[in-house]
GROMACS .gro file of C-alpha atoms in nm:
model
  440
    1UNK     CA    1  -0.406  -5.334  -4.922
    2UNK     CA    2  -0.321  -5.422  -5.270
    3UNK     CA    3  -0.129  -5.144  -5.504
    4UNK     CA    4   0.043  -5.213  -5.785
    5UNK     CA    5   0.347  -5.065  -5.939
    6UNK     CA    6   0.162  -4.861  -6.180
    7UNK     CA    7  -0.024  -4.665  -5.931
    8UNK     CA    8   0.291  -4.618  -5.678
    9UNK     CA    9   0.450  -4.423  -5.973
   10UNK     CA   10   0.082  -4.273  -6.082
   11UNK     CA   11   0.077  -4.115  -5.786
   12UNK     CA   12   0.435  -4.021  -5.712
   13UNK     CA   13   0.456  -4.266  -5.402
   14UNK     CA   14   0.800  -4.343  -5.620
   15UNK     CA   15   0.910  -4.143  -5.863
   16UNK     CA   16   1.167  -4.184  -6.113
   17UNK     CA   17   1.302  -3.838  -5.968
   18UNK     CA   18   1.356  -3.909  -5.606
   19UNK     CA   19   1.316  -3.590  -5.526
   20UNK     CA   20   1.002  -3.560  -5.647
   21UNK     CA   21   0.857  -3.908  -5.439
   22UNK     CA   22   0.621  -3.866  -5.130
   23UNK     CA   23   0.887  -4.143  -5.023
   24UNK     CA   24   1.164  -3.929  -5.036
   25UNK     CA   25   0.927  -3.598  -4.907
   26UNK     CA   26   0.841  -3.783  -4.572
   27UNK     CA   27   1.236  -3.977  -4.544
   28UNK     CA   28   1.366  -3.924  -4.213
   29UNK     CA   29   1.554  -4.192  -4.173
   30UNK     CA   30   1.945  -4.199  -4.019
   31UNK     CA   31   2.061  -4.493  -4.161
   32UNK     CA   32   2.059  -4.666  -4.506
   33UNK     CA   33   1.929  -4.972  -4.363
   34UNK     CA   34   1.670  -4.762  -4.186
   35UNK     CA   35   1.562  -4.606  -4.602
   36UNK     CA   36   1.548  -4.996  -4.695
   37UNK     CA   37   1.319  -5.091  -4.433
   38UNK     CA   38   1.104  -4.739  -4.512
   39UNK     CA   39   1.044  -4.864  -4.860
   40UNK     CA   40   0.942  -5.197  -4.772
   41UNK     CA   41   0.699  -5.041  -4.565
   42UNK     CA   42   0.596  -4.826  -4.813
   43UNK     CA   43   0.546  -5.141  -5.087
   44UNK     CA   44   0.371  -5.374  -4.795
   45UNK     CA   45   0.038  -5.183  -4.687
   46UNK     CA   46  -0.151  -5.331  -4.411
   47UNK     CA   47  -0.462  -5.538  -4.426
   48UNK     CA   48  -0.601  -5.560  -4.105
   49UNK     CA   49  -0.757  -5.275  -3.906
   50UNK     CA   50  -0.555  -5.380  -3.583
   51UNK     CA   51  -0.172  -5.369  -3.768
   52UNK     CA   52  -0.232  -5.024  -3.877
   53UNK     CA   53  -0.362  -4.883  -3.498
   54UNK     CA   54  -0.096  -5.092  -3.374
   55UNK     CA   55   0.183  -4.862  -3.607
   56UNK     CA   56  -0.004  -4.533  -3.523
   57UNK     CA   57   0.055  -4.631  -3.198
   58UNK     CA   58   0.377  -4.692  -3.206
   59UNK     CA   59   0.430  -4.359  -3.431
   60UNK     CA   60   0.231  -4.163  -3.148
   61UNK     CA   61   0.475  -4.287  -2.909
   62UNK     CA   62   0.799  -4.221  -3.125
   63UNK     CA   63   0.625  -3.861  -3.137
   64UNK     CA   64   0.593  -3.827  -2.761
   65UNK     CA   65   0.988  -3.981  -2.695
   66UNK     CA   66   1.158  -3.794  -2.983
   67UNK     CA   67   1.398  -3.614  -2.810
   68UNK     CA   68   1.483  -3.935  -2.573
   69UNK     CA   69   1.578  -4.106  -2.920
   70UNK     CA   70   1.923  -4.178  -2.903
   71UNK     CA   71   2.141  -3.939  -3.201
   72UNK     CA   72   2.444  -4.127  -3.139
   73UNK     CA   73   2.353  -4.464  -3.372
   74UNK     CA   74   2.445  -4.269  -3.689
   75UNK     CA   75   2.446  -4.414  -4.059
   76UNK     CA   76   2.859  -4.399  -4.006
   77UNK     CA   77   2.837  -4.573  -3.680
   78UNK     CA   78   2.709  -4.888  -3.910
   79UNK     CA   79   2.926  -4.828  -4.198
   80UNK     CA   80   3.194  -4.911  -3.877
   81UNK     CA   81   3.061  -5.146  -3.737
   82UNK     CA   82   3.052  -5.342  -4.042
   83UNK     CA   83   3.389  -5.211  -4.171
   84UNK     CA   84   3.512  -5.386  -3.844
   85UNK     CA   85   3.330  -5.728  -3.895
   86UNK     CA   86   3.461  -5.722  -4.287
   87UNK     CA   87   3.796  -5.681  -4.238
   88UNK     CA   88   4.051  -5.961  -4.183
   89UNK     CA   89   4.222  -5.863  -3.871
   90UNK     CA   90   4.542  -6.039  -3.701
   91UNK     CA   91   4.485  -6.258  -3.447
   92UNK     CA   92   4.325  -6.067  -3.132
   93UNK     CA   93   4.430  -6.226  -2.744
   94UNK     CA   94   4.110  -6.263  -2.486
   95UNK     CA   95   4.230  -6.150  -2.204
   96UNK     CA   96   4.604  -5.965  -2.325
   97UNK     CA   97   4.859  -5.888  -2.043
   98UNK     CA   98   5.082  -5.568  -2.055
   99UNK     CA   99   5.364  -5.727  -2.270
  100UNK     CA  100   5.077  -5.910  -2.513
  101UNK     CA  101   4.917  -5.549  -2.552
  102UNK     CA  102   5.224  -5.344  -2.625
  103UNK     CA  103   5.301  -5.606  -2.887
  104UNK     CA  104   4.991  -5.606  -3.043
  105UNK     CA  105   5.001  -5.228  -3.067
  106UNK     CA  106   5.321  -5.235  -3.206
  107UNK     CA  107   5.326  -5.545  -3.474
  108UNK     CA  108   5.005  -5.492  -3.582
  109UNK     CA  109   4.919  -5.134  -3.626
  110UNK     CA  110   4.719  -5.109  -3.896
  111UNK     CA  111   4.476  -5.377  -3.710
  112UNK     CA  112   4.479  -5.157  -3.403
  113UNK     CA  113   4.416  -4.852  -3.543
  114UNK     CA  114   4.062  -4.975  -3.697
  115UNK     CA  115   4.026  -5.186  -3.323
  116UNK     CA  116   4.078  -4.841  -3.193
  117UNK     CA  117   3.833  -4.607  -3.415
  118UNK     CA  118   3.567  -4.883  -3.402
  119UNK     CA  119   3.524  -4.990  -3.064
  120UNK     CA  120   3.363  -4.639  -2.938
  121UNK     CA  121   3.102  -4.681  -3.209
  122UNK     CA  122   3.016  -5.015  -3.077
  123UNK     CA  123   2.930  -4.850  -2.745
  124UNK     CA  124   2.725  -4.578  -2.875
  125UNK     CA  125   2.550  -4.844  -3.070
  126UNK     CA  126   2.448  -5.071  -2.827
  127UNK     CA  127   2.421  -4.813  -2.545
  128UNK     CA  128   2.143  -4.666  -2.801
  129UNK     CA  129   1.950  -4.939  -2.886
  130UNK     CA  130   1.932  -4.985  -2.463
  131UNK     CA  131   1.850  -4.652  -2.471
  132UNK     CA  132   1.556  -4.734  -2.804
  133UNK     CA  133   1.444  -5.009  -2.678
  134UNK     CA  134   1.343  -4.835  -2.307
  135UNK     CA  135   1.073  -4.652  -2.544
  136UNK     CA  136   0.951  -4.886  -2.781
  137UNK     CA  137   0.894  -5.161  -2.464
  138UNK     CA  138   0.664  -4.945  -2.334
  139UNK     CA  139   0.422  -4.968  -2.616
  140UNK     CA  140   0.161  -5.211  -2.537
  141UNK     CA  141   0.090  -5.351  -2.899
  142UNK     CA  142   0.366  -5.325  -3.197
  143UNK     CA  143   0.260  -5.433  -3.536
  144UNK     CA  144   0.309  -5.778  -3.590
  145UNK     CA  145   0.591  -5.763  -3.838
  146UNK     CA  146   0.787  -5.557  -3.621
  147UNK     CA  147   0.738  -5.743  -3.257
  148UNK     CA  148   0.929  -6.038  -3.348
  149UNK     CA  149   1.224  -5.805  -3.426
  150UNK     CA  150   1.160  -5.608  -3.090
  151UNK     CA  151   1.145  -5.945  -2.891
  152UNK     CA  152   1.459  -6.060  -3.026
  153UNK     CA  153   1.676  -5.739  -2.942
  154UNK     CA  154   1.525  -5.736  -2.609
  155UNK     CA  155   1.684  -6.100  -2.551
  156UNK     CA  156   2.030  -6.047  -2.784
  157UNK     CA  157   2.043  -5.723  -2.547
  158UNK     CA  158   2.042  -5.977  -2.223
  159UNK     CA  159   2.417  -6.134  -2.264
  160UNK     CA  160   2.630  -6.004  -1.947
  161UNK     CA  161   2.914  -5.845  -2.185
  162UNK     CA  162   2.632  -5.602  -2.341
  163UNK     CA  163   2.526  -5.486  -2.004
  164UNK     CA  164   2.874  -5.423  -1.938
  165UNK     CA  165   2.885  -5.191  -2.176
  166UNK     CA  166   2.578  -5.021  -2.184
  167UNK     CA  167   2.685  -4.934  -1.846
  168UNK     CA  168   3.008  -4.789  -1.980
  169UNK     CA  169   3.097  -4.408  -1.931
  170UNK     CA  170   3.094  -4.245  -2.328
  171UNK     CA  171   3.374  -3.992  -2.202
  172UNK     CA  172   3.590  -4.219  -2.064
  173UNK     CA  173   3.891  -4.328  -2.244
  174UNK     CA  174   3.944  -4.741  -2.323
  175UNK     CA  175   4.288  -4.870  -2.200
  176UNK     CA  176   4.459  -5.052  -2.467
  177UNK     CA  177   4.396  -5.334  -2.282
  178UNK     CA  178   4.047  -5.299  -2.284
  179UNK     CA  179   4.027  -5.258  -2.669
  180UNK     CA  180   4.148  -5.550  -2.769
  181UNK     CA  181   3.945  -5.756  -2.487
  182UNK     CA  182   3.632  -5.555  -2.634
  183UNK     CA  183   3.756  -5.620  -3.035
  184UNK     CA  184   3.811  -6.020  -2.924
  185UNK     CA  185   3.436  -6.041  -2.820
  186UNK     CA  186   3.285  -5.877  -3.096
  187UNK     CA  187   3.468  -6.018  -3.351
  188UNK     CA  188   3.490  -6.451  -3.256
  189UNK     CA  189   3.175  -6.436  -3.025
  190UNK     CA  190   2.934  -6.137  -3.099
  191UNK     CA  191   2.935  -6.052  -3.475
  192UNK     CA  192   2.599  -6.279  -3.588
  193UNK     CA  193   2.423  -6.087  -3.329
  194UNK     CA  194   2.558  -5.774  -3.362
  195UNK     CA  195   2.463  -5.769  -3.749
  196UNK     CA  196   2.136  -5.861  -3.643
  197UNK     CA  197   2.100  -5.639  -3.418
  198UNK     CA  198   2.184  -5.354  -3.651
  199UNK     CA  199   1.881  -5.514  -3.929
  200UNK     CA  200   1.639  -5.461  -3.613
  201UNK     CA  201   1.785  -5.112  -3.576
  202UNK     CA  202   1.730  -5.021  -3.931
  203UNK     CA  203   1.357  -5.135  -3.908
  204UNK     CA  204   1.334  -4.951  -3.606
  205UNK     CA  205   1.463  -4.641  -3.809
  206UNK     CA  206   1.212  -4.668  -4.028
  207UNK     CA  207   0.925  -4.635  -3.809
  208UNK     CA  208   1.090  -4.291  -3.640
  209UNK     CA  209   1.130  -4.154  -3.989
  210UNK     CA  210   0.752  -4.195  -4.025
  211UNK     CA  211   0.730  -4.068  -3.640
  212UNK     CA  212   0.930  -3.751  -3.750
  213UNK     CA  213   0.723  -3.672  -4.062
  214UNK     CA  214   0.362  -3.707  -3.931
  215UNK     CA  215   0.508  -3.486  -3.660
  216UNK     CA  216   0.676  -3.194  -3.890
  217UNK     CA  217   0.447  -3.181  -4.166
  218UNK     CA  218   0.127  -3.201  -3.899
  219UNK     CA  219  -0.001  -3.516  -4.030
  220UNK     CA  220  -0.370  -3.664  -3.872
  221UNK     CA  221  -0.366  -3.977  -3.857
  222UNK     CA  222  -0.696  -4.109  -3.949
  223UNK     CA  223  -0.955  -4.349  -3.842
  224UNK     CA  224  -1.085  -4.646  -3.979
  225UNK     CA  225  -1.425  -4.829  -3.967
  226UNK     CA  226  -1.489  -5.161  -3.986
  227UNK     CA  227  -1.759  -5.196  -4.180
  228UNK     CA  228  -1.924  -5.352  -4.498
  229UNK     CA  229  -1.973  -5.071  -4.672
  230UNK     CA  230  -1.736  -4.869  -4.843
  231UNK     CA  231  -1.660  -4.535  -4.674
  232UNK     CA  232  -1.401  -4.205  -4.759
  233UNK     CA  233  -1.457  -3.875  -4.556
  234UNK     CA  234  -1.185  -3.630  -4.553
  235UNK     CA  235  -1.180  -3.275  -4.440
  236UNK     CA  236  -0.925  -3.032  -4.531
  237UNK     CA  237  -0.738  -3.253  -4.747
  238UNK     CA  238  -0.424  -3.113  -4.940
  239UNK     CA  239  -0.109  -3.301  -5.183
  240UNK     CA  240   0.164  -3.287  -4.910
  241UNK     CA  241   0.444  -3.242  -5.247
  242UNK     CA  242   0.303  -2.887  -5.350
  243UNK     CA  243   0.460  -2.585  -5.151
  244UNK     CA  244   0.085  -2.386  -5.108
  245UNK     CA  245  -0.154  -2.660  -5.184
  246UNK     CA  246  -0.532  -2.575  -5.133
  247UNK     CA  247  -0.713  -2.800  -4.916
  248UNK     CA  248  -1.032  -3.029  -5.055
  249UNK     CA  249  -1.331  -3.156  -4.868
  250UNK     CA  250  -1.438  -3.521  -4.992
  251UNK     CA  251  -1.741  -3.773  -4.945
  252UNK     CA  252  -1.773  -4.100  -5.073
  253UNK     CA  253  -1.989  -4.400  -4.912
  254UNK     CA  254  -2.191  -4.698  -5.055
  255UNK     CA  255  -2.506  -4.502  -5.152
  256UNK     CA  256  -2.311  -4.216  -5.324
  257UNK     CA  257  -1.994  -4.435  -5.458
  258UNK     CA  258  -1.885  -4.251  -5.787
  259UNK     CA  259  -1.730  -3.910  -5.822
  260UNK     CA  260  -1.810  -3.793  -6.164
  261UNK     CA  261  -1.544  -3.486  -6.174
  262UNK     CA  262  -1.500  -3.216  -6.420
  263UNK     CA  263  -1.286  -2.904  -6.469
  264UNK     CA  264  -1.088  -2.736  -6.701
  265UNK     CA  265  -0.739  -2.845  -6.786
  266UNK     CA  266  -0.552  -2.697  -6.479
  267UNK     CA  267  -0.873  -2.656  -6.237
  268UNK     CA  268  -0.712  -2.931  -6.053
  269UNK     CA  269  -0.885  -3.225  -6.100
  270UNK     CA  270  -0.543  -3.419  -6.135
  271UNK     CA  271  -0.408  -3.300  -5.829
  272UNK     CA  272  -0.730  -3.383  -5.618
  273UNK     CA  273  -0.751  -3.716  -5.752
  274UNK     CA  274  -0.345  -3.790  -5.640
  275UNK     CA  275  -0.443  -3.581  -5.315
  276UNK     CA  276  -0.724  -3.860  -5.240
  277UNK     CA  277  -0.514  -4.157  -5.319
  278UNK     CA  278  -0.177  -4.084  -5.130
  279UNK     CA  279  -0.404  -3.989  -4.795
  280UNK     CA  280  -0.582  -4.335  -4.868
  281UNK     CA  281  -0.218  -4.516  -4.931
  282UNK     CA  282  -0.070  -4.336  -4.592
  283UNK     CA  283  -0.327  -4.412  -4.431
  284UNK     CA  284  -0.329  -4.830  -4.490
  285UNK     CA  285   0.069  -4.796  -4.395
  286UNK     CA  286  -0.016  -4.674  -4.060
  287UNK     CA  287   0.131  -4.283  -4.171
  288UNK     CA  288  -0.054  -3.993  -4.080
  289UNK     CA  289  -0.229  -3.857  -4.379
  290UNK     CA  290  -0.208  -3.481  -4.512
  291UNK     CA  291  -0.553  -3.383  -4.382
  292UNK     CA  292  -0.780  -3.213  -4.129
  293UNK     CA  293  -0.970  -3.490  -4.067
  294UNK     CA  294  -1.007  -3.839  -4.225
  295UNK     CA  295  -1.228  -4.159  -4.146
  296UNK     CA  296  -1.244  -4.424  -4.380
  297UNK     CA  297  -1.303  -4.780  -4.444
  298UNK     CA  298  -1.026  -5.087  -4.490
  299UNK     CA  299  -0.964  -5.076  -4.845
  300UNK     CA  300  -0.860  -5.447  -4.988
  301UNK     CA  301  -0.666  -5.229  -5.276
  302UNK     CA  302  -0.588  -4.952  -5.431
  303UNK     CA  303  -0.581  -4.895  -5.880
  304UNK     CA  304  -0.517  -4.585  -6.067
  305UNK     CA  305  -0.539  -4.498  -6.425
  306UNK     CA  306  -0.380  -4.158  -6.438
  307UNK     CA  307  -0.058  -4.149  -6.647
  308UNK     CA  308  -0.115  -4.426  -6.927
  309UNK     CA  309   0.162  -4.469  -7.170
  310UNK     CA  310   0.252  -4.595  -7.540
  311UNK     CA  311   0.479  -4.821  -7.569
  312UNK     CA  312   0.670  -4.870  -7.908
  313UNK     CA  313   0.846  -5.125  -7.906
  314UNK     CA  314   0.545  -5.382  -7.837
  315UNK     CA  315   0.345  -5.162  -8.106
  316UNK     CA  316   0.090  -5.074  -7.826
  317UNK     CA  317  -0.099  -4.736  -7.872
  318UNK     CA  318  -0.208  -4.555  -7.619
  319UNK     CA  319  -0.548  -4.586  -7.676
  320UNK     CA  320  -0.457  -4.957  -7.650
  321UNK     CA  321  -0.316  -4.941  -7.330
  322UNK     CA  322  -0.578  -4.696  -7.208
  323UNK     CA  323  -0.783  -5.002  -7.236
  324UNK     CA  324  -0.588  -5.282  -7.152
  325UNK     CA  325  -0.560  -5.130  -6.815
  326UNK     CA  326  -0.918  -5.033  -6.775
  327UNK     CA  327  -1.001  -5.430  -6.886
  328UNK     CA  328  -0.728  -5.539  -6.580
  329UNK     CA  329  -0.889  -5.283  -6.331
  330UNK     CA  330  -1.269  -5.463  -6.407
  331UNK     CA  331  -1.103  -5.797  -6.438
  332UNK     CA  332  -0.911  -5.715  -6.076
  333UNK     CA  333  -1.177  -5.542  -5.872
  334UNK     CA  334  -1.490  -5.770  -5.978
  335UNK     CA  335  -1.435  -5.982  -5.673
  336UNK     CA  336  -1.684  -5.838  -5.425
  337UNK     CA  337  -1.421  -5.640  -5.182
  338UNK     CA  338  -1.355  -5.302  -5.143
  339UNK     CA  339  -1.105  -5.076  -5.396
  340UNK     CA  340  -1.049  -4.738  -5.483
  341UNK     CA  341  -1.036  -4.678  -5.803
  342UNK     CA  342  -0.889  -4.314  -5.959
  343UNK     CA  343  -0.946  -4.270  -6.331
  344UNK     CA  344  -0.788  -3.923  -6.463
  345UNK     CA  345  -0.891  -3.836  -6.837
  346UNK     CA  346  -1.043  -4.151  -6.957
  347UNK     CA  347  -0.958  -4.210  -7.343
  348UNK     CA  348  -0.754  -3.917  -7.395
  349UNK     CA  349  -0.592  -4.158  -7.706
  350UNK     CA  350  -0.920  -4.144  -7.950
  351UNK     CA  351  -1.133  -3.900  -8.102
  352UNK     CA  352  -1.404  -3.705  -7.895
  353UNK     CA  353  -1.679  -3.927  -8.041
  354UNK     CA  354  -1.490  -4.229  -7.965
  355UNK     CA  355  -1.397  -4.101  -7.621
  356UNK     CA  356  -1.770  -4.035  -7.515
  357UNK     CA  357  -1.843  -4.366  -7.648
  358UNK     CA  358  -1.599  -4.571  -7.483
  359UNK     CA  359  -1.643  -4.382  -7.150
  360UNK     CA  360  -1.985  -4.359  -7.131
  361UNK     CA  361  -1.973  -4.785  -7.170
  362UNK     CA  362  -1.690  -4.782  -6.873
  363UNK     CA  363  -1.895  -4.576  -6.643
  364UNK     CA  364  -2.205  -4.762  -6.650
  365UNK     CA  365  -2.070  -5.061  -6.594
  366UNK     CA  366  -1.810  -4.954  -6.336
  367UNK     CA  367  -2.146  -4.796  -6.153
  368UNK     CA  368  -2.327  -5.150  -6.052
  369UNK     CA  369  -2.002  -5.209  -5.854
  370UNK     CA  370  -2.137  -5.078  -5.533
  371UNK     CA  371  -1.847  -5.239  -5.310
  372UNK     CA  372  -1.652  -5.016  -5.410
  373UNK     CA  373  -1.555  -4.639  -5.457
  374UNK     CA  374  -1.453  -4.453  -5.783
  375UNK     CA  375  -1.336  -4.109  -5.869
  376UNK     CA  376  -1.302  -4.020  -6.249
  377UNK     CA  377  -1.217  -3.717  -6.398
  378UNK     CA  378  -1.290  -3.604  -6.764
  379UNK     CA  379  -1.346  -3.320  -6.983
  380UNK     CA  380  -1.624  -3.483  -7.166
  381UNK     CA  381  -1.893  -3.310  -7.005
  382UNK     CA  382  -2.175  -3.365  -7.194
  383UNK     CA  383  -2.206  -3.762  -7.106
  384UNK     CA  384  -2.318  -3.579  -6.743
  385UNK     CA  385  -2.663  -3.580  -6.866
  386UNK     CA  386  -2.696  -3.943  -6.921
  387UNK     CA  387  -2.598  -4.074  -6.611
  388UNK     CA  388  -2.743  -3.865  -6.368
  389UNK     CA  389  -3.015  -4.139  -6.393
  390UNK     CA  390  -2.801  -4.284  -6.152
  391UNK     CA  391  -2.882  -4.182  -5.800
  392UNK     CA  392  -2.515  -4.335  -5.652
  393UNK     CA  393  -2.310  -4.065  -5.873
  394UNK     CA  394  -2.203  -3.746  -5.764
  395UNK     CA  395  -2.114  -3.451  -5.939
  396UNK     CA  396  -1.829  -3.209  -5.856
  397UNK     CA  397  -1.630  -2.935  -6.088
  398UNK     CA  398  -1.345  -2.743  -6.080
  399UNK     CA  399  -1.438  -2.366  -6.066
  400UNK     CA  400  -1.265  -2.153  -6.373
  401UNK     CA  401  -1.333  -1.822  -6.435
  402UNK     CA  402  -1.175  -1.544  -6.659
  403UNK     CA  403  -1.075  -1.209  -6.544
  404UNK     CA  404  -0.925  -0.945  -6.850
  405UNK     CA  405  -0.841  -1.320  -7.086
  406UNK     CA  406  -0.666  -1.427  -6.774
  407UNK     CA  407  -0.775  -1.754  -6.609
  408UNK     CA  408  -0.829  -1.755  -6.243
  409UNK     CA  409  -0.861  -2.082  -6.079
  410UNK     CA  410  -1.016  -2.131  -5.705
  411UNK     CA  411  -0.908  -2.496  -5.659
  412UNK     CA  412  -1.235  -2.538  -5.489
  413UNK     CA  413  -1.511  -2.824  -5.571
  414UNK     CA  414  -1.824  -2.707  -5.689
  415UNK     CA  415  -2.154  -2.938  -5.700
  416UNK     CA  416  -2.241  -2.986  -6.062
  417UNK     CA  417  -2.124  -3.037  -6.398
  418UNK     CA  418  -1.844  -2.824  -6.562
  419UNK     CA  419  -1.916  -2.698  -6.967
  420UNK     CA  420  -1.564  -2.510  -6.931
  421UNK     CA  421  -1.391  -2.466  -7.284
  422UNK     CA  422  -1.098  -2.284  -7.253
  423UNK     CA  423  -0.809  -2.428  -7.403
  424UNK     CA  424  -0.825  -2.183  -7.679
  425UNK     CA  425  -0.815  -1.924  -7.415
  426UNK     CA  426  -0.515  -2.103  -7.270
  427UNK     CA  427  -0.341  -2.122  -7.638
  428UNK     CA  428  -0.411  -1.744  -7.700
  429UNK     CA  429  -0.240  -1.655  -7.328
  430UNK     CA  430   0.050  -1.846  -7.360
  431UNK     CA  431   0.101  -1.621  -7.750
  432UNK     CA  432   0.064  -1.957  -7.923
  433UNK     CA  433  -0.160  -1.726  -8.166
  434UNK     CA  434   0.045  -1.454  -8.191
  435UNK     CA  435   0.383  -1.640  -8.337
  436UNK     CA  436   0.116  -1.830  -8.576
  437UNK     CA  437   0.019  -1.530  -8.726
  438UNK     CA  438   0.390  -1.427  -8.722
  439UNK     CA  439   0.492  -1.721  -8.961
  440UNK     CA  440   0.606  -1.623  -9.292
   0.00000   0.00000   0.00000
């Protein structure tokens, strides 16, 4: 599924913030290789229905085997390992007798010392990727991308001195002796494979980060349907970033393709609109989605026009960029497969006249695109009336209501148009009126 970098930041996916990503919300992962391979899973959605059953599978599995996932590999067990391979150490003997050891102690301490620390974090890193590997084997299908890798370790895991030491006792305590024998392979015979091993770790990391969050934050993960027609149901569907979010119920398919939403400013329209396209992102990375329930069909890609900018330096307006990236969404999506498209707030850089102009045009042209399904938000109500000519929109509202000039939102998606007006109301709570009349 296409996205571009536009609509990873529209809808937090990234964030300029960390903190404030859906990456870094569902980040599990133990290693810093692990949060590399994470993000490129996050920036490489799948296209086929078959890769992303294949990763739920594998997820499922992780979920079932999470407490046989080996703790030890740690992100300072790699920082060692490396350390180990990146330092320029003194000559180290094969096979050292007593004299050759004590020497080596001796004359080069430093050397030893780092031989010393490092070694035990070689065991615990290859006894747990024997350990990790005993549970992904077992998975009958592994995404494409990530059975290479798996095939790979299996056979770097074969050499006689790794068995050796996967069958090593953790508690018991290396001779000198033994060390050095263990620092001479690992350093002139094993390090290639050893660094390689640790990149197929790191991917492996990433998949039991997204393991770990479908299985704290009670993810579904969803199915798909292969079919021509475009198709979104979700039940129970909630933004996973907000700490008591308020669950939506959604239909789109190819008869009823457009969501003409309304609302007042705060009714939630925003949020629902990020709510559908994160589950619809998670979902095309193989990630459980934030939902009840959720079937949909493969989308080819995945647009948003939610948080247009200006930009000064080129001279651009925001009403100019408004439409330059409407013009790239038509120019992008007119190719006959299937997109979401979420449009928050169309033309909020003109005049209302304008606006209802220009959006009106958008709308019914974007409506003979049947492949394809839209959701647009807008407070321009009254173009409503002219397009309900068209039997493949729907129309949905944000429920506002007023309670002693106090607004009192439900969150909850009403069939129909909104005519709310109540950013007066909204000025007059938050005393806007009050220090006007104040002014001297």
């Amino acid at each position: 599924m296409q996205i571009d970098k536009v609509t990873l930041y529209d809808l937090s996916i990234f964030n300029h913030e960390e903190a404030s990503s859906v990456f870094h919300h569902f980040n599990y992962t133990r290693t810093a290789g692990g949060r590399e391979w994470l993000r490129r899973i996050f920036l490489s959605p799948h296209t086929e229905i078959s890769q992303i059953v294949a990763t739920q599978q594998l997820l499922k599995r992780i979920i079932e085997k999470e407490e046989e996932w080996p703790a030890q590999i740690t992100n300072g067990t790699v920082i060692m390992i490396h350390k180990f391979f990146d330092t320029a150490i003194d000559d180290v003997p094969k096979s050292p007798n007593p004299i050759q050891t004590m020497t080596y102690r001796f004359l080069h301490g430093p050397d030893y010392s780092l031989i010393k620390f490092s070694i035990p974090h070689f065991i615990d890193f290859f006894q747990g990727m024997h350990q990790l590997l005993g549970i992904i084997n077992g998975n009958d299908e592994l995404p494409r991308t990530l059975k290479s890798a798996v095939d790979r370790a299996n056979a770097l895991m074969e050499r006689v001195s790794i068995k050796k030491i996967i069958q090593k006792n953790r508690k018991e305590v290396l001779s000198d002796r033994e060390l050095l024998q263990w620092a001479h392979f690992f350093y002139y015979h094993y390090k290639t494979h050893s660094i390689e091993l640790i990149e197929i770790y790191a991917r492996l990391d990433a998949y039991f980060s997204m393991a770990v969050a479908a299985k704290k934050h009670s993810l579904f993960f969803p199915s798909f349907v292969d079919q021509e027609d475009p198709l979104l149901k979700i039940d129970g569907l909630y933004h996973p970033l907000l700490p008591t979010p308020v669950a939506y119920d959604a239909r789109l398919d190819g008869q009823h393709n457009f969501l003409f939403l309304t609302g007042a400013n705060m009714a939630g329209k925003s949020t629902f609109i990020k709510s559908v396209g994160i589950a619809v992102f998670l979902a095309h990375i193989g990630m459980g989605v934030p939902a009840r329930f959720m079937q949909l069909s493969l989308f080819s890609g995945l647009l948003s026009n939610i948080q247009v900018m200006d930009n000064i330096m080129k001279g651009e307006s925001y009403f100019f960029n408004e439409v330059q990236r409407i013009k790239n969404t038509i120019l992008t999506i007119n190719d006959s497969r299937k997109w979401l498209i979420l449009i928050d707030e169309l033309f909020k850089g003109t005049n209302v006249q304008d606006a209802m102009k220009c959006s009106l045009t958008v709308i019914q042209g974007l409506i003979r695109i049947r492949h394809s399904l839209f959701i647009l938000s807008t407070h321009l109500y009254e173009i409503g009336e002219e397009l309900k000519v068209n039997p493949n929109i729907i129309f949905r509202y944000f429920e506002t209501r007023v309670a002693d000039d106090q607004l009192v939102f439900s969150y909850q998606l009403k069939e129909g148009i909104s005519n709310d007006r109540l950013g007066y109301l909204i000025l007059k709570r938050e005393k806007v009126v009050d220090l006007l009349n104040q002014l001297q």
